[in-house]
Each structure stands twice: as structure tokens, then as C-alpha cells.
Coordinates of C-alpha atoms in Angstrom, one line a residue:
M1 CA 128.3 77.7 80.5
L2 CA 127.1 81.3 80.7
R3 CA 125.7 81.1 84.5
K4 CA 128.9 80.0 85.4
T5 CA 130.8 83.2 84.2
K6 CA 130.3 86.8 86.2
L7 CA 127.5 89.2 86.1
K8 CA 129.9 91.8 84.3
T9 CA 130.7 89.5 81.6
R10 CA 127.4 88.0 81.4
M11 CA 126.2 91.6 80.8
I12 CA 128.7 92.5 78.3
L13 CA 128.2 89.7 76.4
T14 CA 123.9 89.7 76.4
L15 CA 124.2 93.3 75.8
G16 CA 126.7 93.2 72.8
F17 CA 125.1 90.1 71.4
L18 CA 121.7 91.9 71.4
G19 CA 123.2 95.3 70.1
A20 CA 125.1 93.6 67.6
F21 CA 121.9 91.6 66.6
Q22 CA 120.1 94.6 66.1
T23 CA 122.2 96.6 64.5
I24 CA 123.0 93.8 61.8
L25 CA 119.2 93.6 61.4
I26 CA 119.0 96.9 61.0
G27 CA 122.4 97.1 58.9
G28 CA 120.6 94.6 56.5
F29 CA 117.0 96.0 56.2
A30 CA 118.2 99.0 55.4
G31 CA 121.0 97.7 52.8
Y32 CA 118.0 95.8 51.0
Y33 CA 115.5 98.8 51.4
L34 CA 118.0 101.1 49.8
S35 CA 118.9 98.6 47.1
D36 CA 115.5 98.1 46.2
S37 CA 114.5 101.8 46.5
L38 CA 117.3 102.3 44.0
Y39 CA 116.0 99.9 41.2
D40 CA 112.1 101.0 41.8
E41 CA 113.4 104.8 41.4
I42 CA 115.9 103.6 38.4
A43 CA 112.2 101.5 37.0
R44 CA 110.6 105.2 37.7
R45 CA 112.8 106.8 35.4
A46 CA 113.5 104.6 32.6
L47 CA 109.7 104.5 32.3
M48 CA 109.3 108.8 32.4
V49 CA 112.0 109.1 29.9
A50 CA 110.8 106.8 27.9
K51 CA 107.0 108.4 28.0
T52 CA 108.5 111.9 27.9
V53 CA 111.0 111.1 24.4
A54 CA 107.9 108.9 22.7
A55 CA 106.0 112.2 23.2
T56 CA 108.8 114.6 21.7
P57 CA 107.6 116.0 18.3
A58 CA 111.2 115.5 16.9
V59 CA 110.6 112.0 17.5
I60 CA 107.3 111.3 16.1
N61 CA 108.1 113.4 12.8
G62 CA 111.5 111.4 12.4
I63 CA 109.8 108.1 12.7
R64 CA 106.9 109.4 10.5
S65 CA 109.7 110.6 7.7
R66 CA 112.2 107.6 9.1
D67 CA 115.2 110.1 9.2
I68 CA 117.4 108.0 10.8
P69 CA 120.5 109.9 11.1
D70 CA 118.2 112.8 12.5
L71 CA 116.5 110.4 14.5
N72 CA 120.3 108.7 16.0
R73 CA 121.4 112.4 16.8
L74 CA 118.3 113.3 18.7
A75 CA 118.8 109.8 20.5
A76 CA 122.3 110.4 21.3
R77 CA 121.2 114.3 22.7
L78 CA 118.4 112.9 24.7
A79 CA 120.6 109.9 26.3
D80 CA 122.7 112.3 27.4
T81 CA 120.8 114.7 28.4
N82 CA 119.1 112.1 30.7
E83 CA 122.0 110.6 31.8
A84 CA 120.7 106.9 30.2
L85 CA 122.7 104.5 28.7
F86 CA 120.8 104.5 25.8
I87 CA 117.6 105.9 23.8
V88 CA 116.4 103.3 21.7
I89 CA 113.7 103.9 18.9
G90 CA 112.1 101.6 16.4
D91 CA 109.2 102.0 14.3
H92 CA 105.9 100.4 14.4
E93 CA 107.0 96.8 13.4
A94 CA 109.8 97.0 16.7
I95 CA 112.4 98.0 13.7
R96 CA 115.3 99.6 15.1
L97 CA 115.7 103.5 13.1
A98 CA 117.9 104.8 16.2
H99 CA 120.4 102.8 18.2
P100 CA 123.6 103.7 19.6
D101 CA 125.3 101.1 17.6
T102 CA 124.7 101.8 14.2
S103 CA 125.3 98.6 13.0
R104 CA 122.1 97.0 14.3
I105 CA 119.9 99.6 12.4
G106 CA 117.6 98.1 11.3
F107 CA 117.2 94.9 12.9
S108 CA 113.9 93.8 15.1
M109 CA 114.7 95.4 18.8
A110 CA 113.7 91.7 19.9
D111 CA 117.5 90.8 19.1
D112 CA 118.6 92.2 22.2
D113 CA 116.1 90.6 24.8
G114 CA 113.8 89.0 23.3
D115 CA 111.1 91.6 24.2
D116 CA 109.4 92.5 20.5
G117 CA 107.8 95.0 22.2
R118 CA 104.1 93.9 21.7
E119 CA 102.9 95.1 25.2
A120 CA 103.8 98.8 23.5
L121 CA 102.8 98.2 20.0
V122 CA 99.6 96.4 20.6
N123 CA 98.2 97.2 23.5
G124 CA 99.5 100.7 23.9
N125 CA 100.8 100.5 26.8
A126 CA 104.1 101.4 28.7
Y127 CA 106.2 99.5 31.0
V128 CA 109.6 99.0 32.6
G129 CA 111.7 95.8 32.1
R130 CA 115.1 94.1 33.2
A131 CA 117.4 92.9 30.6
K132 CA 120.7 92.0 29.3
G133 CA 121.5 93.2 26.0
S134 CA 124.6 94.4 24.2
L135 CA 125.4 97.3 26.3
G136 CA 125.2 95.3 29.3
E137 CA 122.4 94.4 32.1
S138 CA 120.0 97.6 32.2
M139 CA 116.5 98.7 33.6
R140 CA 114.6 99.7 30.6
G141 CA 111.6 101.4 30.1
K142 CA 109.1 101.7 27.2
A143 CA 106.5 103.5 25.5
P144 CA 104.6 103.7 22.2
V145 CA 105.0 106.4 20.2
K146 CA 101.5 107.4 19.1
A147 CA 100.6 110.0 16.2
P148 CA 98.8 113.2 17.4
D149 CA 96.4 113.4 15.0
S150 CA 94.9 109.7 15.1
G151 CA 96.1 108.2 17.8
D152 CA 98.0 105.4 16.0
I153 CA 100.5 103.7 17.5
I154 CA 103.7 104.3 14.8
G155 CA 106.8 103.6 17.1
I156 CA 108.0 102.6 20.2
V157 CA 111.0 104.2 22.5
S158 CA 113.1 102.1 24.6
V159 CA 115.2 104.1 27.5
G160 CA 117.6 101.9 29.0
Y161 CA 119.9 102.7 32.3
S162 CA 123.1 100.6 33.5
L163 CA 122.3 98.3 36.3
D164 CA 125.9 98.9 36.6
Q165 CA 125.6 102.3 37.5
V166 CA 123.2 101.3 39.9
D167 CA 125.1 98.2 41.9
T168 CA 128.1 101.3 42.1
T169 CA 125.9 103.6 43.6
I170 CA 124.4 100.7 46.1
Q171 CA 128.4 99.5 46.8
R172 CA 129.1 103.3 47.5
Y173 CA 126.3 103.6 50.0
N174 CA 126.8 100.1 51.2
I175 CA 130.1 101.4 52.5
V176 CA 128.6 104.2 54.3
L177 CA 126.0 102.3 55.8
Y178 CA 128.2 99.3 56.7
S179 CA 130.5 101.5 58.3
V180 CA 127.9 103.1 60.0
V181 CA 126.8 99.8 61.6
G182 CA 130.6 98.9 62.3
A183 CA 130.5 102.4 64.4
A184 CA 127.0 101.7 66.0
L185 CA 127.8 98.2 66.8
L186 CA 131.3 99.2 68.4
F187 CA 129.2 101.5 70.3
T188 CA 126.9 99.0 71.6
I189 CA 130.0 96.8 72.8
L190 CA 131.7 100.1 74.8
S191 CA 128.1 101.1 76.2
A192 CA 127.8 96.6 77.3
I193 CA 131.1 97.0 79.0
V194 CA 130.6 100.9 80.6
I195 CA 127.0 100.2 81.7
A196 CA 128.0 96.7 83.0
G197 CA 130.9 98.0 85.1
R198 CA 128.5 101.2 86.3
F199 CA 125.7 97.9 87.1
K200 CA 128.1 96.5 88.8
R201 CA 129.4 99.2 91.0
A202 CA 125.9 100.0 91.9
I203 CA 125.2 96.7 93.4
F204 CA 128.4 96.9 95.5
G205 CA 130.1 94.2 93.2
L206 CA 127.7 91.5 94.0
E207 CA 127.0 88.5 91.8
P208 CA 123.0 87.6 91.5
E209 CA 123.5 84.8 93.8
E210 CA 124.8 87.0 96.6
I211 CA 122.2 89.6 95.9
A212 CA 119.3 87.1 96.5
R213 CA 121.2 85.1 99.6
L214 CA 121.7 88.8 100.9
F215 CA 117.8 89.3 100.3
Q216 CA 116.9 85.9 101.9
E217 CA 119.3 87.0 105.1
R218 CA 117.4 90.4 105.4
D219 CA 114.5 89.0 105.3
A220 CA 115.0 86.4 108.5
T221 CA 116.8 89.2 110.6
L222 CA 113.7 91.1 109.7
Q223 CA 111.1 89.0 110.8
S224 CA 112.7 87.5 113.3
V225 CA 113.5 91.2 115.3
R226 CA 111.0 91.6 117.7
E227 CA 110.7 95.3 117.1
G228 CA 108.3 96.1 114.6
I229 CA 109.7 97.7 111.1
I230 CA 107.7 99.8 108.5
A231 CA 109.5 101.3 105.7
V232 CA 108.2 103.7 103.1
N233 CA 109.3 105.5 99.6
R234 CA 109.0 108.9 99.1
E235 CA 105.3 108.7 98.2
G236 CA 104.4 107.5 101.4
I237 CA 103.8 103.6 100.3
I238 CA 104.9 100.9 102.8
T239 CA 107.5 98.6 100.6
T240 CA 108.2 96.5 104.1
A241 CA 107.0 95.5 107.1
N242 CA 107.9 93.2 109.1
R243 CA 105.9 89.9 111.3
A244 CA 106.7 92.4 114.7
A245 CA 104.6 95.5 113.3
H246 CA 101.5 93.3 112.5
E247 CA 101.5 92.1 115.6
T248 CA 102.2 95.2 117.8
L249 CA 99.2 97.4 115.2
N250 CA 97.1 94.4 116.1
L251 CA 96.9 93.8 112.3
S252 CA 96.1 90.5 110.8
P253 CA 99.5 88.5 109.9
D254 CA 98.0 87.4 106.9
E255 CA 97.6 90.9 105.6
S256 CA 100.1 92.3 103.6
L257 CA 100.8 96.0 103.8
A258 CA 104.1 96.1 100.6
G259 CA 102.3 98.9 98.2
T260 CA 99.4 99.9 100.9
P261 CA 99.9 103.7 101.7
L262 CA 100.8 104.2 105.5
L263 CA 97.9 106.8 105.6
D264 CA 95.3 103.9 104.9
I265 CA 97.1 101.9 107.6
L266 CA 98.1 104.9 110.1
P267 CA 95.7 108.4 109.1
D268 CA 97.6 110.4 112.2
S269 CA 101.4 109.1 111.2
S270 CA 104.4 112.2 111.5
L271 CA 106.1 109.4 109.7
M272 CA 106.5 111.5 106.8
S273 CA 107.3 114.9 108.0
V274 CA 110.9 112.6 108.5
L275 CA 110.9 112.8 104.3
E276 CA 110.4 116.9 104.5
S277 CA 112.9 117.5 107.5
G278 CA 115.8 114.6 107.2
Q279 CA 116.3 115.1 110.8
P280 CA 116.4 111.5 112.2
D281 CA 114.1 110.8 115.6
F282 CA 115.2 108.3 118.6
D283 CA 113.8 106.7 121.4
R284 CA 110.5 109.2 120.9
E285 CA 107.6 107.7 123.4
I286 CA 104.0 107.9 122.0
W287 CA 100.8 106.8 122.2
L288 CA 99.3 104.8 119.4
R289 CA 95.9 103.0 119.0
G290 CA 95.8 102.9 123.4
R291 CA 99.1 101.7 124.0
Q292 CA 102.7 103.4 124.9
M293 CA 105.6 102.6 122.4
V294 CA 108.7 103.7 121.9
V295 CA 109.4 105.1 117.9
N296 CA 112.5 105.4 116.0
R297 CA 112.7 106.9 112.6
L298 CA 115.4 106.9 110.2
P299 CA 115.5 108.6 106.4
V300 CA 117.1 106.8 104.1
R301 CA 119.2 108.8 101.7
Q302 CA 120.9 107.9 98.6
G303 CA 123.6 110.9 97.8
N304 CA 121.9 113.9 99.1
D305 CA 118.4 112.8 98.3
I306 CA 115.9 111.3 100.6
I307 CA 114.4 108.6 98.9
G308 CA 112.7 107.0 102.4
V309 CA 112.2 106.5 105.3
V310 CA 112.5 103.6 107.8
A311 CA 110.4 103.2 111.4
S312 CA 110.9 100.9 113.9
F313 CA 109.1 100.5 117.1
R314 CA 108.2 98.6 120.7
L315 CA 106.1 98.3 123.1
S316 CA 107.3 100.3 125.9
N317 CA 106.0 98.4 129.0
E318 CA 107.7 95.3 127.3
L319 CA 111.1 97.8 126.9
D320 CA 110.6 99.1 130.7
Q321 CA 109.7 96.0 132.6
V322 CA 112.8 95.4 134.3
S323 CA 113.0 99.2 134.7
R324 CA 109.9 98.9 136.6
R325 CA 110.7 95.6 138.4
L326 CA 114.0 97.6 139.7
T327 CA 112.1 100.8 140.4
R328 CA 109.2 98.8 143.0
I329 CA 112.3 97.4 144.0
Q330 CA 114.0 100.3 144.8
Q331 CA 110.7 102.0 146.9
Y332 CA 110.6 98.6 148.7
A333 CA 114.0 99.3 149.8
D334 CA 113.6 103.0 150.7
T335 CA 110.6 102.2 152.6
L336 CA 112.2 99.1 154.7
R337 CA 115.2 101.2 155.3
S338 CA 113.6 104.1 156.4
Q339 CA 110.8 102.1 158.1
T340 CA 113.7 100.2 159.8
H341 CA 116.3 103.4 160.3
E342 CA 113.0 105.0 162.4
Y343 CA 112.1 101.6 164.1
S344 CA 115.4 101.2 165.4
N345 CA 115.5 104.5 167.1
K346 CA 111.9 103.9 169.0
L347 CA 112.9 100.3 170.0
H348 CA 116.4 102.3 171.6
T349 CA 113.9 105.2 173.1
I350 CA 111.6 102.8 174.2
A351 CA 114.5 100.2 175.6
G352 CA 115.7 103.0 177.7
L353 CA 112.4 104.3 179.1
I354 CA 111.8 100.5 180.2
Q355 CA 115.0 100.0 181.7
I356 CA 114.8 103.5 184.0
G357 CA 111.4 102.6 184.8
A358 CA 109.4 105.1 183.3
H359 CA 106.8 102.4 181.9
D360 CA 103.7 104.8 181.5
E361 CA 106.1 106.9 179.0
A362 CA 106.8 104.1 176.8
L363 CA 103.5 103.0 176.8
N364 CA 102.3 106.4 175.5
L365 CA 105.5 106.2 172.9
I366 CA 104.0 102.8 171.8
G367 CA 100.3 103.8 171.7
S368 CA 101.2 106.9 169.6
E369 CA 103.2 104.8 167.0
V370 CA 100.4 102.1 166.7
S371 CA 97.8 105.0 166.5
D372 CA 100.0 107.4 163.7
H373 CA 100.1 103.8 161.6
Q374 CA 97.2 102.5 162.1
A375 CA 95.4 106.2 161.1
L376 CA 97.8 106.1 157.9
L377 CA 97.7 102.6 157.0
H378 CA 93.5 102.8 157.1
L379 CA 93.7 105.6 155.0
L380 CA 95.7 104.4 152.6
L381 CA 93.6 101.5 152.1
E382 CA 90.4 103.4 152.2
A383 CA 91.6 106.4 149.6
V384 CA 94.3 104.4 147.5
P385 CA 93.5 100.6 147.4
D386 CA 96.5 100.8 144.4
P387 CA 99.5 98.7 146.4
V388 CA 101.8 100.5 144.2
I389 CA 101.0 104.1 145.3
A390 CA 100.1 103.0 148.5
G391 CA 103.6 101.8 148.9
C392 CA 105.2 104.7 147.6
L393 CA 103.3 106.9 149.6
L394 CA 103.7 104.9 152.8
G395 CA 107.8 104.7 151.7
K396 CA 107.8 108.7 151.6
Y397 CA 105.6 109.1 154.8
N398 CA 108.7 107.5 156.6
R399 CA 110.9 109.1 154.7
A400 CA 109.4 112.2 155.8
R401 CA 109.7 111.0 159.8
E402 CA 113.0 110.0 159.0
M403 CA 114.4 113.3 158.1
G404 CA 112.6 114.9 160.9
L405 CA 109.5 116.2 158.7
R406 CA 106.2 115.8 158.8
L407 CA 104.1 114.1 155.5
D408 CA 100.2 114.8 156.0
I409 CA 98.1 113.3 153.0
D410 CA 94.7 115.3 153.0
P411 CA 92.1 112.8 155.0
D412 CA 89.4 113.4 152.4
S413 CA 91.8 112.1 149.3
R414 CA 90.6 109.5 147.2
M415 CA 92.6 108.2 144.5
T416 CA 90.5 104.7 142.9
D417 CA 89.3 105.1 139.4
I418 CA 93.3 105.2 137.8
P419 CA 93.2 103.8 134.1
E420 CA 94.5 100.6 133.7
L421 CA 96.5 102.3 131.1
L422 CA 98.4 104.6 133.2
P423 CA 102.2 103.2 134.1
R424 CA 102.1 103.2 137.9
D425 CA 106.0 103.0 137.6
Q426 CA 105.8 106.1 136.0
L427 CA 103.0 107.5 138.3
V428 CA 104.8 106.4 140.9
S429 CA 108.2 107.8 139.5
I430 CA 106.2 111.4 139.3
L431 CA 104.7 111.8 142.1
G432 CA 107.6 110.6 144.6
N433 CA 109.9 113.3 143.1
L434 CA 107.5 116.1 143.3
I435 CA 107.2 114.6 146.9
D436 CA 111.2 114.2 147.3
N437 CA 111.5 118.1 145.8
A438 CA 109.1 119.0 148.3
L439 CA 110.8 117.3 151.5
E440 CA 114.2 118.5 150.6
A441 CA 112.9 122.3 150.1
T442 CA 110.8 122.0 153.4
R443 CA 114.2 120.6 155.1
L444 CA 116.3 123.3 154.1
H445 CA 114.5 126.3 154.5
S446 CA 112.0 125.7 157.4
G447 CA 113.6 122.7 159.3
E448 CA 112.8 119.8 161.9
G449 CA 109.5 120.2 162.3
G450 CA 108.7 121.4 158.8
R451 CA 105.3 119.9 156.9
V452 CA 104.4 118.5 153.3
R453 CA 100.9 118.6 152.6
L454 CA 100.0 115.9 149.7
S455 CA 96.2 115.8 148.5
M456 CA 94.4 114.2 145.9
T457 CA 91.3 113.4 143.7
D458 CA 89.8 111.5 141.2
L459 CA 86.4 112.9 140.5
G460 CA 85.9 114.1 137.0
E461 CA 87.9 113.6 134.2
E462 CA 91.2 113.9 135.7
L463 CA 93.5 112.7 138.3
I464 CA 94.5 116.0 140.3
F465 CA 97.7 115.6 143.1
E466 CA 98.8 118.8 145.1
V467 CA 102.0 119.0 147.0
E468 CA 102.3 122.0 149.2
D469 CA 106.0 122.5 151.0
E470 CA 107.2 125.2 153.1
G471 CA 110.2 126.1 150.9
P472 CA 111.3 129.5 150.1
G473 CA 109.2 129.3 147.2
V474 CA 109.7 129.8 143.2
P475 CA 110.2 132.9 141.6
E476 CA 107.6 133.5 139.0
E477 CA 110.8 133.8 136.2
A478 CA 111.8 130.7 137.1
Q479 CA 108.6 128.6 137.1
R480 CA 108.6 127.5 133.8
K481 CA 112.4 127.4 133.7
I482 CA 112.3 124.5 136.6
F483 CA 110.8 121.9 134.3
E484 CA 114.2 121.9 131.8
R485 CA 116.6 119.6 132.0
G486 CA 119.4 120.5 134.3
V487 CA 117.9 123.3 135.8
S488 CA 118.3 123.3 139.5
S489 CA 119.0 125.4 143.0
K490 CA 120.6 122.3 144.1
G491 CA 123.8 122.3 142.0
E492 CA 125.3 120.2 139.4
D493 CA 123.7 116.7 138.6
H494 CA 120.3 117.8 139.6
G495 CA 117.4 119.0 137.3
I496 CA 116.5 115.4 136.1
G497 CA 113.5 114.9 138.3
L498 CA 111.4 117.1 137.5
H499 CA 112.6 117.3 133.7
L500 CA 111.7 113.6 133.8
V501 CA 107.8 115.1 135.0
Q502 CA 107.3 116.9 132.1
Q503 CA 108.0 114.6 129.6
F504 CA 105.5 112.3 131.0
L505 CA 103.1 114.8 131.2
N506 CA 103.9 115.5 127.5
R507 CA 103.4 112.1 126.3
W508 CA 100.3 111.7 128.2
G509 CA 99.1 114.8 127.7
G510 CA 99.1 116.2 131.3
S511 CA 99.8 119.4 133.2
I512 CA 101.2 120.7 136.0
T513 CA 101.0 124.2 137.4
V514 CA 103.4 126.0 139.9
E515 CA 102.1 128.6 142.6
N516 CA 103.4 130.1 145.6
L517 CA 101.8 130.1 148.5
A518 CA 100.7 133.6 151.2
E519 CA 102.7 132.2 154.1
K520 CA 105.6 130.4 152.8
G521 CA 106.7 127.9 150.4
S522 CA 104.8 126.0 147.3
R523 CA 102.2 124.3 145.9
F524 CA 102.9 121.9 142.6
T525 CA 99.3 120.7 141.1
L526 CA 99.5 117.6 138.9
Y527 CA 96.8 117.1 136.3
L528 CA 96.4 113.8 134.2
P529 CA 93.7 113.3 132.3
K530 CA 92.0 109.8 132.5
R531 CA 91.9 109.2 128.5
P532 CA 95.0 110.6 127.0
E533 CA 94.7 112.2 123.6
E534 CA 96.7 109.9 121.6
R535 CA 98.9 113.3 120.3
T536 CA 101.7 111.1 118.2
S537 CA 101.3 108.6 116.0
L538 CA 104.1 106.6 113.8

């Protein structure tokens, strides 16, 4: 039945019941302990007073002389002084010599409670007893009276404290105690209501079943996402890692990452820096374990405090698969367009020469065209066996001819040792950007007939590309700024190409230099390490 009620009601009932049970239990124990302590205290007090009275010289002398009036006055005064209900004094046969009720003097003390005082009169021991006598129920302390000179027992003293007074005191204390218990119980119930309300708000008003369902949905969602996801708390301990994270990081799917320090898995991780800065990081390309990835890192906040970081990451080659295909298609289209345009002009020229009977000139033009392309194709086949890069250079060669320029490739160039990890589409993109910029600068500054020179080498530990143009050169103060986004001499909507070049170099660990040539133009030299350093981690 309780399970069908709402969480807030369940919490109020549960906390209220526990609070009430604990309060009542503690209150009952306190009441019992208080009562027992009071009775024990009264017993000790009765015994102590009895011993004190029994050792009083006036009492000893009164018993010896059997001075009953004097003993009664003394007993009354001592009873009043010690706030006792009564003090009774008897001789060695337990016959009363002093009693608050004078009619009982001369009779045995045993007719009050059946106790003839044998323990005190025979054994000489003081003791405590509880009995109901002529003056009501009382706690009685009895002590023997001994002669100081001989040590003989000459009498007995009985001191009684009314238990009605004790019960009244206990009732007064119980009223206070139960009032406190009631207030504590009420406070517990109110606290349960407040705690239940705050707890309910903290979990967004959800019921436990709804939370369990959301957790299952969240776990299913995490496992279905193709991106790797890792969450860490403020101490750097992994709290969540989905299946894609294991696959992307080449970890065993059976290895649980939850509870593992992040730095044990990724020693060079900079994820914890987000905890300090609190700044999210989107679409950052990194090299991790020999593969290029795209990472997003977001801090997890609770109010104004950062309590953790979530990182999502995916292989860049998967992300850019469509982009690479489109890039290649665009390169092929540019190459075909340039070749079509150029060959269309050449065919028209050849057809005109044939029509006017200039057959020798037509043959020379055909031979020259075939010779140039054969030489270029032979050079590319020998020096650049990679078809993507060779195709890019062939397209730029035809593009240059279409613009009335020449793209000269150094015949000593060699580019055969390109690492497999180097993304061909990005290499083609940055090389194409440099050649396009060189062609544009040469056309604007030198006009038709201008030359752009390209040399390549893969000797040593780096791939080196040099592109020289016949443009106006780059002022020294602008040589660093030209790689910033939006900086260009071509006006608005430009300044993207060199910025992308610099971004790729930053990720790969390469560099680029710019220098002006002595005659005219400038030289861009690109350096790409064959084994890039893994500069950034998750």
C-alpha cells in the first residue's frame, strides 16, 4: 500500500515514524532512568541520614538513659532538618523510643513493616528498604546505634522519605520530559515535511520509478551514440563512459572505466583544465593515440560550482568522410573543367590551322601539347605516386595554363614517403590553397606569362613544399597576420585559405615560413613532420 503513494508522502510517513519511534524510545528510557535514579538517590540519602543520626552522641546518650521526651524532640528536629518523613529511634530490642506518632512509642518497630531490624541489631549492618507503614509508603534507611566505648549495639535508627514526594517529583519531571518529547516529535514531523519537499524539488518532482526509467533511457542513449563520451567528477574520477569510448580509445569493452582516475587511462589529458577555467571547448581537433579526433568538452555546473566535465569525441576521418569525397570530386571537376576549356581552345586552333592548310603548324602544336603533358605525367608518376596529390597538381597545372600562367614543378622533386596517417584531403587542401594564392598573386602582379614554381622533397624526417610566385611580395609586418582568419589583400569574404593551412599545421605539428625573393615575388615553405607529436589529448 505504501508503494502506491507518492514519494513525498512516503518520506513524510517514514521519517515521521522513525522520528516518533526514536523520540518515544528515548523519552521512555529517559523517564525510566530518571525514576530509577530518583529512587536510588532517595535510598542513598535515607541510608546516609540514618547512619549520621545513629552516630550522633545525643541519640546514643538518649537511648542509654531512655530519655523518651528528649529523643522525640531530637528526632523531630533532625527529621525537619533533613526533610525526612520520619525518624524513628528504637532500643536494642527494636522497641520504639521516638516516633512521630507518640501512641506508637513502646511498641515494636516490626508492626510497621514486618521488619524487626535483625540485619542492623544482630549483624550490625545498615540497609535500605521500601515499605508501607502507618505514615504511608516510604523509602527507609536503617542503621545500628553502637556504643562508642564498647562497640555494642544498643539501638536502631530508621529514617524514612515519603515515596509520594518522589512520585510527585517524578511526575513534575515527566511533564517537562514529555513536553520536550512532544516538541521534538512535532519538530521531527515538520522536518520530515521540509526535507521531503526539498528532496522532491531536488529531483525535479520525479518519482523513484520515473528516475529509474530515466536512468535506463539515459544509459541506452549513451550506448547508442556513436561518439565516445566520458564524464569525470571534480576529483578527476571517471563516472560515465559509453561503449563508443572504449572502441575509440582501443580499450577492452569488458573493462569498466567508472571509478578509474582519468589520468590512469589518458596520462596527457587536458580535460581537467576545463574544471579550472570553466570554459567549454567545441570541435577541437586533436591527435590521440595515433588518430585524429574531434573533441567537445563541457563543464557540468551545479549552481555556480563546477562539479565535473563531460567530453565527447569522434574520429575525424569518420566525420570528414563526406567532406573528403566532396573535396576530391571538386578537384576532379576543376581539373576536367580546366582541361576541357584548354583543349577546346587548342582543338579550335588546330581545326583552324588545318582549314587554312597550315598542316605543319598544326602538327607542331599537337606535338608540343603532347610533349608537355607527357613530361608532366612522367614526372608525376615518378615523383608523386600518390594519385590524390598527383591529381591535384595536374589540375593546378591546367588551371595555371587556363589563366595564361605556368606552373613549373621542379624535376628533382620527390614525394614518395608520405605517412599513412597524414590525411590526403587536408594535405591537398593546404597545398592547393598555397598554389591558388601564388597563381592569383602572379596573375594580378605579372599578368600573362607569369610563373609559379613548386618544389617538393621527402628526404629526412619532414615533408617540405616550396611555392614561389611572381607577385608583389608580403610586407614583413603582414607576414604573421596573413594566417589569421579574415586577413587578406583581396577584400571581404577572403582570408580563409591560409587560416585553414595554419590550423592544420597546428594540429599536425608542422610549420610554414614566408620570405620575399630578391627579384620579385615571395616564397612559402611548408614543413610537415612524418611522425607528428601528439600535442593535445582528451
